[in-house]
C-alpha cells in the first residue's frame, strides 16, 4: 500500500487510529495528546503528526489502518503464529502484495464457489521449495477477504502447518483418516477470524495408504460445504505419490518452485504426473530472491 499518510482517513478515523495504537500498547495517552495537538496546530493528519513527532512509525499507522478497516493482522509479540507467516503480520509488505496478486490470479483462474471449485493443493517437486510457507500465507490472504478459509496439512510425512500457526499436533488429519472421532481437530487461529487449520496430526507409518482411502474425499466434500476456500499442503513429490493423490482429490494444484534451487526437469516431470492424474495446474509460482 503506497497511499500517503495524509490521504488515508477522515478526522473520526484518525481518532480511531490513536485508540487502536493505545490499545495495542504502541502509544501512551500523553503521546496521543501530543499528536492531537500537533495535528490541530499544523492541520495534519493523525498519522503524519505521529510520524513527525517520532511517536509512531508508518508501519504502526498502517497496522492501525488494517485494524480499523477490519483487515485481520496480528502482533508478533501477542501471537503464537510464526513470524514467517508474513501475511498475518505485515499486510503492506512487498511479499504480501505479491501474495495478494497471486490470490487474485487464482480467483480468476480457478476458485469459483458457484461451480464447486473451492479446493486447491499446493505442491512442489522437491523439499525446501517453500510449499508449506505458500500454503499458510495463501490461507491467511484468502481469509483476509472475509472468505471462510481452511488450511489442511495433508503432508503426513513432514507436517509443518501446526508449527507455522502455533498449534499442537496431537490430533488432526491422520486420526480422521483412521475414522477416529476428533471433534477438535480443526482449530481456529486467534486473531484471524475467517481462518481455520486442520493439522496433520500424529505422523503415521503408512501415509500413502491413509491418503488413498475414500474417507479423504468424503472429508474434503464436507469441508467444501463448511468453507469457501480449502487449501491443502502436500508432501514433496520427488520421493512419494502422496502429493499427487491429494491433488487428484482437489482436482487443481498450484506448483511451487524455488529460484536457483529447483531443478526444472524435476518440476516438469512432476507437472506431467499431475496432469496424467487429472489435476489441472491453476498456476505456478517461483519463491526466493
mmCIF file of C-alpha atoms in Angstrom:
data_model
loop_
_atom_site.group_PDB
_atom_site.id
_atom_site.type_symbol
_atom_site.label_atom_id
_atom_site.label_comp_id
_atom_site.label_asym_id
_atom_site.label_seq_id
_atom_site.Cartn_x
_atom_site.Cartn_y
_atom_site.Cartn_z
ATOM 1 C CA UNK A 1 0.000 0.000 0.000
ATOM 2 C CA UNK A 2 1.635 3.228 -1.139
ATOM 3 C CA UNK A 3 -1.019 5.831 -0.308
ATOM 4 C CA UNK A 4 0.452 8.803 1.604
ATOM 5 C CA UNK A 5 -0.494 9.015 5.243
ATOM 6 C CA UNK A 6 -2.075 12.400 4.621
ATOM 7 C CA UNK A 7 -4.740 10.918 2.363
ATOM 8 C CA UNK A 8 -5.875 7.916 4.300
ATOM 9 C CA UNK A 9 -8.616 8.742 6.776
ATOM 10 C CA UNK A 10 -11.009 11.440 7.916
ATOM 11 C CA UNK A 11 -10.731 13.013 11.399
ATOM 12 C CA UNK A 12 -13.004 10.435 13.021
ATOM 13 C CA UNK A 13 -10.810 7.718 11.548
ATOM 14 C CA UNK A 14 -7.705 9.462 12.867
ATOM 15 C CA UNK A 15 -9.058 9.396 16.417
ATOM 16 C CA UNK A 16 -9.681 5.685 15.959
ATOM 17 C CA UNK A 17 -6.061 5.179 14.903
ATOM 18 C CA UNK A 18 -4.874 6.658 18.186
ATOM 19 C CA UNK A 19 -7.251 4.451 20.155
ATOM 20 C CA UNK A 20 -6.090 1.356 18.268
ATOM 21 C CA UNK A 21 -2.416 2.147 18.875
ATOM 22 C CA UNK A 22 -3.025 2.780 22.576
ATOM 23 C CA UNK A 23 -4.981 -0.450 22.931
ATOM 24 C CA UNK A 24 -2.103 -2.286 21.250
ATOM 25 C CA UNK A 25 0.430 -0.746 23.638
ATOM 26 C CA UNK A 26 2.148 1.141 20.827
ATOM 27 C CA UNK A 27 1.180 4.593 22.087
ATOM 28 C CA UNK A 28 0.702 6.165 25.511
ATOM 29 C CA UNK A 29 -2.154 8.508 26.400
ATOM 30 C CA UNK A 30 0.172 11.505 26.803
ATOM 31 C CA UNK A 31 1.799 10.719 23.442
ATOM 32 C CA UNK A 32 -1.613 10.563 21.814
ATOM 33 C CA UNK A 33 -2.420 14.003 23.236
ATOM 34 C CA UNK A 34 0.838 15.428 21.843
ATOM 35 C CA UNK A 35 -0.028 14.057 18.416
ATOM 36 C CA UNK A 36 -3.536 15.536 18.530
ATOM 37 C CA UNK A 37 -2.129 18.974 19.493
ATOM 38 C CA UNK A 38 0.346 18.964 16.616
ATOM 39 C CA UNK A 39 -2.357 17.713 14.289
ATOM 40 C CA UNK A 40 -4.572 20.663 15.189
ATOM 41 C CA UNK A 41 -1.776 23.236 15.144
ATOM 42 C CA UNK A 42 -0.492 22.277 11.703
ATOM 43 C CA UNK A 43 -3.621 20.863 10.112
ATOM 44 C CA UNK A 44 -2.021 17.445 9.685
ATOM 45 C CA UNK A 45 -3.500 14.004 9.549
ATOM 46 C CA UNK A 46 -3.035 11.956 12.704
ATOM 47 C CA UNK A 47 -0.556 9.609 11.019
ATOM 48 C CA UNK A 48 1.530 12.481 9.667
ATOM 49 C CA UNK A 49 1.683 14.136 13.089
ATOM 50 C CA UNK A 50 2.580 10.864 14.822
ATOM 51 C CA UNK A 51 5.424 10.151 12.401
ATOM 52 C CA UNK A 52 6.722 13.750 12.521
ATOM 53 C CA UNK A 53 6.948 13.556 16.321
ATOM 54 C CA UNK A 54 8.663 10.178 16.113
ATOM 55 C CA UNK A 55 5.966 8.617 18.298
ATOM 56 C CA UNK A 56 4.818 6.127 15.685
ATOM 57 C CA UNK A 57 6.211 4.623 12.520
ATOM 58 C CA UNK A 58 4.480 4.292 9.190
ATOM 59 C CA UNK A 59 4.278 0.577 9.994
ATOM 60 C CA UNK A 60 2.338 1.436 13.188
ATOM 61 C CA UNK A 61 -0.063 3.651 11.274
ATOM 62 C CA UNK A 62 -0.695 1.039 8.621
ATOM 63 C CA UNK A 63 -1.195 -1.596 11.326
ATOM 64 C CA UNK A 64 -3.895 0.607 12.883
ATOM 65 C CA UNK A 65 -5.496 1.222 9.489
ATOM 66 C CA UNK A 66 -5.674 -2.530 8.897
ATOM 67 C CA UNK A 67 -7.441 -2.978 12.240
ATOM 68 C CA UNK A 68 -9.771 -0.072 11.547
ATOM 69 C CA UNK A 69 -10.887 -1.492 8.234
ATOM 70 C CA UNK A 70 -11.309 -4.977 9.794
ATOM 71 C CA UNK A 71 -8.372 -6.354 7.823
ATOM 72 C CA UNK A 72 -7.127 -9.022 10.192
ATOM 73 C CA UNK A 73 -3.472 -8.889 11.180
ATOM 74 C CA UNK A 74 -1.509 -9.996 14.215
ATOM 75 C CA UNK A 75 1.108 -8.559 16.555
ATOM 76 C CA UNK A 76 4.260 -10.652 16.729
ATOM 77 C CA UNK A 77 4.603 -10.345 20.497
ATOM 78 C CA UNK A 78 0.998 -11.399 21.111
ATOM 79 C CA UNK A 79 0.612 -14.408 18.836
ATOM 80 C CA UNK A 80 1.919 -17.958 18.649
ATOM 81 C CA UNK A 81 1.807 -17.816 14.854
ATOM 82 C CA UNK A 82 5.278 -17.970 13.287
ATOM 83 C CA UNK A 83 6.662 -14.669 12.017
ATOM 84 C CA UNK A 84 7.298 -16.422 8.692
ATOM 85 C CA UNK A 85 3.549 -16.248 8.064
ATOM 86 C CA UNK A 86 4.103 -12.704 6.846
ATOM 87 C CA UNK A 87 0.578 -12.204 5.543
ATOM 88 C CA UNK A 88 -0.647 -12.302 9.136
ATOM 89 C CA UNK A 89 1.795 -9.690 10.458
ATOM 90 C CA UNK A 90 2.859 -7.290 7.714
ATOM 91 C CA UNK A 91 -0.037 -6.875 5.264
ATOM 92 C CA UNK A 92 1.589 -3.965 3.416
ATOM 93 C CA UNK A 93 4.981 -5.543 2.736
ATOM 94 C CA UNK A 94 6.254 -6.268 -0.764
ATOM 95 C CA UNK A 95 5.989 -10.013 -0.103
ATOM 96 C CA UNK A 96 2.345 -9.768 0.876
ATOM 97 C CA UNK A 97 1.498 -7.531 -2.072
ATOM 98 C CA UNK A 98 2.875 -10.322 -4.268
ATOM 99 C CA UNK A 99 0.752 -12.875 -2.377
ATOM 100 C CA UNK A 100 -2.344 -10.762 -2.959
ATOM 101 C CA UNK A 101 -1.537 -10.615 -6.667
ATOM 102 C CA UNK A 102 -1.239 -14.407 -6.701
ATOM 103 C CA UNK A 103 -4.521 -14.691 -4.817
ATOM 104 C CA UNK A 104 -6.217 -12.540 -7.450
ATOM 105 C CA UNK A 105 -4.856 -14.708 -10.244
ATOM 106 C CA UNK A 106 -6.073 -17.865 -8.529
ATOM 107 C CA UNK A 107 -9.524 -16.387 -8.080
ATOM 108 C CA UNK A 108 -9.642 -15.569 -11.789
ATOM 109 C CA UNK A 109 -8.232 -18.894 -12.967
ATOM 110 C CA UNK A 110 -9.638 -21.431 -10.553
ATOM 111 C CA UNK A 111 -11.670 -20.546 -7.473
ATOM 112 C CA UNK A 112 -15.368 -20.438 -8.254
ATOM 113 C CA UNK A 113 -17.651 -21.454 -5.369
ATOM 114 C CA UNK A 114 -20.724 -21.441 -7.630
ATOM 115 C CA UNK A 115 -19.068 -24.101 -9.800
ATOM 116 C CA UNK A 116 -17.866 -26.064 -6.778
ATOM 117 C CA UNK A 117 -14.228 -25.098 -7.268
ATOM 118 C CA UNK A 118 -13.087 -24.469 -3.706
ATOM 119 C CA UNK A 119 -10.142 -26.864 -3.307
ATOM 120 C CA UNK A 120 -6.502 -26.172 -4.166
ATOM 121 C CA UNK A 121 -3.472 -28.363 -3.452
ATOM 122 C CA UNK A 122 -0.130 -26.590 -3.062
ATOM 123 C CA UNK A 123 2.555 -28.865 -4.492
ATOM 124 C CA UNK A 124 6.265 -28.947 -5.277
ATOM 125 C CA UNK A 125 8.601 -31.473 -6.796
ATOM 126 C CA UNK A 126 11.212 -31.300 -4.035
ATOM 127 C CA UNK A 127 11.536 -30.367 -0.387
ATOM 128 C CA UNK A 128 12.696 -26.924 0.633
ATOM 129 C CA UNK A 129 10.914 -25.063 -2.154
ATOM 130 C CA UNK A 130 8.514 -23.129 0.098
ATOM 131 C CA UNK A 131 5.374 -25.192 -0.451
ATOM 132 C CA UNK A 132 4.179 -25.142 3.184
ATOM 133 C CA UNK A 133 5.051 -21.451 3.565
ATOM 134 C CA UNK A 134 2.985 -20.698 0.476
ATOM 135 C CA UNK A 135 0.007 -22.740 1.699
ATOM 136 C CA UNK A 136 -0.004 -20.979 5.078
ATOM 137 C CA UNK A 137 0.344 -17.473 3.670
ATOM 138 C CA UNK A 138 -2.226 -18.028 0.944
ATOM 139 C CA UNK A 139 -4.617 -19.308 3.587
ATOM 140 C CA UNK A 140 -4.203 -16.089 5.543
ATOM 141 C CA UNK A 141 -4.535 -13.975 2.399
ATOM 142 C CA UNK A 142 -7.824 -15.602 1.401
ATOM 143 C CA UNK A 143 -9.184 -15.307 4.947
ATOM 144 C CA UNK A 144 -8.429 -11.569 4.901
ATOM 145 C CA UNK A 145 -11.035 -11.246 2.160
ATOM 146 C CA UNK A 146 -13.579 -12.462 4.691
ATOM 147 C CA UNK A 147 -13.764 -15.870 2.986
ATOM 148 C CA UNK A 148 -14.113 -18.829 5.334
ATOM 149 C CA UNK A 149 -10.758 -20.487 4.739
ATOM 150 C CA UNK A 150 -9.384 -23.845 5.845
ATOM 151 C CA UNK A 151 -5.720 -24.847 5.567
ATOM 152 C CA UNK A 152 -5.327 -28.643 5.639
ATOM 153 C CA UNK A 153 -1.924 -30.155 6.363
ATOM 154 C CA UNK A 154 -2.011 -33.223 4.139
ATOM 155 C CA UNK A 155 1.740 -33.729 4.387
ATOM 156 C CA UNK A 156 1.669 -36.785 6.646
ATOM 157 C CA UNK A 157 5.435 -37.267 6.365
ATOM 158 C CA UNK A 158 6.906 -33.915 7.399
ATOM 159 C CA UNK A 159 3.965 -31.780 8.606
ATOM 160 C CA UNK A 160 4.593 -28.136 9.402
ATOM 161 C CA UNK A 161 1.298 -26.204 9.433
ATOM 162 C CA UNK A 162 0.876 -26.786 13.189
ATOM 163 C CA UNK A 163 4.280 -25.181 13.797
ATOM 164 C CA UNK A 164 3.572 -22.276 11.427
ATOM 165 C CA UNK A 165 0.288 -21.479 13.198
ATOM 166 C CA UNK A 166 1.435 -22.250 16.754
ATOM 167 C CA UNK A 167 -0.861 -25.245 17.268
ATOM 168 C CA UNK A 168 -0.328 -28.623 18.887
ATOM 169 C CA UNK A 169 -0.247 -31.619 16.575
ATOM 170 C CA UNK A 170 -1.773 -34.284 18.776
ATOM 171 C CA UNK A 171 -4.924 -34.638 16.704
ATOM 172 C CA UNK A 172 -5.502 -33.958 13.050
ATOM 173 C CA UNK A 173 -5.985 -35.389 9.586
ATOM 174 C CA UNK A 174 -4.277 -38.710 10.281
ATOM 175 C CA UNK A 175 -6.753 -39.509 13.074
ATOM 176 C CA UNK A 176 -9.714 -38.548 10.901
ATOM 177 C CA UNK A 177 -8.478 -40.789 8.076
ATOM 178 C CA UNK A 178 -8.450 -43.682 10.553
ATOM 179 C CA UNK A 179 -12.131 -42.993 11.218
ATOM 180 C CA UNK A 180 -11.498 -41.763 14.735
ATOM 181 C CA UNK A 181 -13.752 -39.217 16.382
ATOM 182 C CA UNK A 182 -11.771 -35.974 16.620
ATOM 183 C CA UNK A 183 -14.238 -33.088 17.025
ATOM 184 C CA UNK A 184 -11.486 -30.606 17.894
ATOM 185 C CA UNK A 185 -9.176 -31.493 15.007
ATOM 186 C CA UNK A 186 -9.942 -28.270 13.130
ATOM 187 C CA UNK A 187 -8.583 -25.284 15.047
ATOM 188 C CA UNK A 188 -9.376 -21.604 14.781
ATOM 189 C CA UNK A 189 -6.438 -19.202 14.640
ATOM 190 C CA UNK A 190 -6.766 -16.464 17.253
ATOM 191 C CA UNK A 191 -6.874 -13.025 15.681
ATOM 192 C CA UNK A 192 -7.672 -14.320 12.188
ATOM 193 C CA UNK A 193 -11.429 -14.608 12.297
ATOM 194 C CA UNK A 194 -12.034 -16.344 8.974
ATOM 195 C CA UNK A 195 -9.159 -18.828 9.148
ATOM 196 C CA UNK A 196 -9.064 -22.399 10.454
ATOM 197 C CA UNK A 197 -6.345 -25.056 10.279
ATOM 198 C CA UNK A 198 -6.524 -28.839 10.225
ATOM 199 C CA UNK A 199 -3.066 -30.069 11.332
ATOM 200 C CA UNK A 200 -1.683 -33.352 10.044
ATOM 201 C CA UNK A 201 -1.803 -34.976 13.476
ATOM 202 C CA UNK A 202 0.430 -37.812 14.577
ATOM 203 C CA UNK A 203 2.740 -38.903 11.755
ATOM 204 C CA UNK A 204 1.606 -42.403 10.694
ATOM 205 C CA UNK A 205 3.798 -45.240 9.402
ATOM 206 C CA UNK A 206 1.591 -45.578 6.299
ATOM 207 C CA UNK A 207 0.797 -42.080 4.980
ATOM 208 C CA UNK A 208 0.229 -43.141 1.377
ATOM 209 C CA UNK A 209 -2.281 -45.811 2.366
ATOM 210 C CA UNK A 210 -4.184 -43.383 4.585
ATOM 211 C CA UNK A 211 -4.364 -40.723 1.895
ATOM 212 C CA UNK A 212 -5.624 -43.250 -0.649
ATOM 213 C CA UNK A 213 -8.683 -44.053 1.462
ATOM 214 C CA UNK A 214 -12.079 -42.852 0.173
ATOM 215 C CA UNK A 215 -12.531 -41.104 3.511
ATOM 216 C CA UNK A 216 -10.230 -38.296 2.355
ATOM 217 C CA UNK A 217 -12.619 -37.416 -0.436
ATOM 218 C CA UNK A 218 -15.561 -37.550 1.941
ATOM 219 C CA UNK A 219 -13.835 -35.218 4.392
ATOM 220 C CA UNK A 220 -12.948 -32.746 1.657
ATOM 221 C CA UNK A 221 -16.553 -32.768 0.464
ATOM 222 C CA UNK A 222 -17.660 -31.849 3.981
ATOM 223 C CA UNK A 223 -15.091 -29.063 4.167
ATOM 224 C CA UNK A 224 -16.178 -27.534 0.871
ATOM 225 C CA UNK A 225 -19.665 -27.255 2.355
ATOM 226 C CA UNK A 226 -18.439 -25.565 5.530
ATOM 227 C CA UNK A 227 -15.731 -23.345 3.976
ATOM 228 C CA UNK A 228 -15.387 -21.038 0.985
ATOM 229 C CA UNK A 229 -11.736 -21.922 0.302
ATOM 230 C CA UNK A 230 -9.799 -25.087 1.233
ATOM 231 C CA UNK A 231 -6.024 -25.096 0.715
ATOM 232 C CA UNK A 232 -4.119 -28.363 1.057
ATOM 233 C CA UNK A 233 -0.449 -28.579 1.909
ATOM 234 C CA UNK A 234 1.133 -31.731 0.463
ATOM 235 C CA UNK A 235 4.273 -33.830 0.680
ATOM 236 C CA UNK A 236 7.053 -33.105 -1.810
ATOM 237 C CA UNK A 237 6.617 -35.155 -4.975
ATOM 238 C CA UNK A 238 10.194 -36.306 -5.507
ATOM 239 C CA UNK A 239 10.026 -39.472 -3.395
ATOM 240 C CA UNK A 240 6.360 -40.351 -2.914
ATOM 241 C CA UNK A 241 2.960 -40.261 -4.579
ATOM 242 C CA UNK A 242 1.181 -38.573 -1.643
ATOM 243 C CA UNK A 243 1.012 -35.142 -3.253
ATOM 244 C CA UNK A 244 -0.428 -36.496 -6.497
ATOM 245 C CA UNK A 245 -3.158 -38.367 -4.592
ATOM 246 C CA UNK A 246 -4.137 -35.306 -2.581
ATOM 247 C CA UNK A 247 -4.044 -33.030 -5.637
ATOM 248 C CA UNK A 248 -6.233 -35.502 -7.535
ATOM 249 C CA UNK A 249 -8.876 -35.109 -4.830
ATOM 250 C CA UNK A 250 -8.663 -31.336 -5.151
ATOM 251 C CA UNK A 251 -8.542 -31.508 -8.974
ATOM 252 C CA UNK A 252 -6.331 -28.428 -9.037
ATOM 253 C CA UNK A 253 -2.822 -27.570 -7.899
ATOM 254 C CA UNK A 254 -0.503 -24.614 -7.504
ATOM 255 C CA UNK A 255 3.071 -25.582 -8.384
ATOM 256 C CA UNK A 256 5.784 -24.035 -6.194
ATOM 257 C CA UNK A 257 9.465 -23.880 -7.174
ATOM 258 C CA UNK A 258 12.470 -22.032 -5.772
ATOM 259 C CA UNK A 259 14.688 -19.787 -7.813
ATOM 260 C CA UNK A 260 18.271 -21.027 -8.171
ATOM 261 C CA UNK A 261 17.404 -24.246 -6.335
ATOM 262 C CA UNK A 262 14.640 -26.160 -8.112
ATOM 263 C CA UNK A 263 15.570 -28.473 -10.966
ATOM 264 C CA UNK A 264 13.281 -27.522 -13.820
ATOM 265 C CA UNK A 265 13.401 -31.027 -15.272
ATOM 266 C CA UNK A 266 12.030 -32.381 -11.975
ATOM 267 C CA UNK A 267 9.341 -29.689 -11.892
ATOM 268 C CA UNK A 268 8.256 -30.542 -15.445
ATOM 269 C CA UNK A 269 8.151 -34.265 -14.662
ATOM 270 C CA UNK A 270 6.017 -33.654 -11.600
ATOM 271 C CA UNK A 271 3.675 -31.359 -13.531
ATOM 272 C CA UNK A 272 3.245 -34.113 -16.110
ATOM 273 C CA UNK A 273 2.445 -36.670 -13.383
ATOM 274 C CA UNK A 274 -0.201 -34.334 -12.037
ATOM 275 C CA UNK A 275 -1.758 -33.813 -15.463
ATOM 276 C CA UNK A 276 -1.821 -37.575 -16.071
ATOM 277 C CA UNK A 277 -3.767 -37.910 -12.813
ATOM 278 C CA UNK A 278 -6.386 -35.433 -13.966
ATOM 279 C CA UNK A 279 -5.071 -32.482 -11.947
ATOM 280 C CA UNK A 280 -5.334 -29.050 -13.515
ATOM 281 C CA UNK A 281 -2.472 -26.649 -12.835
ATOM 282 C CA UNK A 282 -4.123 -23.471 -11.601
ATOM 283 C CA UNK A 283 -0.780 -21.703 -11.666
ATOM 284 C CA UNK A 284 2.888 -21.785 -10.705
ATOM 285 C CA UNK A 285 4.958 -19.537 -8.524
ATOM 286 C CA UNK A 286 8.684 -19.043 -8.034
ATOM 287 C CA UNK A 287 9.915 -18.485 -4.460
ATOM 288 C CA UNK A 288 13.182 -16.861 -3.457
ATOM 289 C CA UNK A 289 15.147 -13.723 -4.300
#
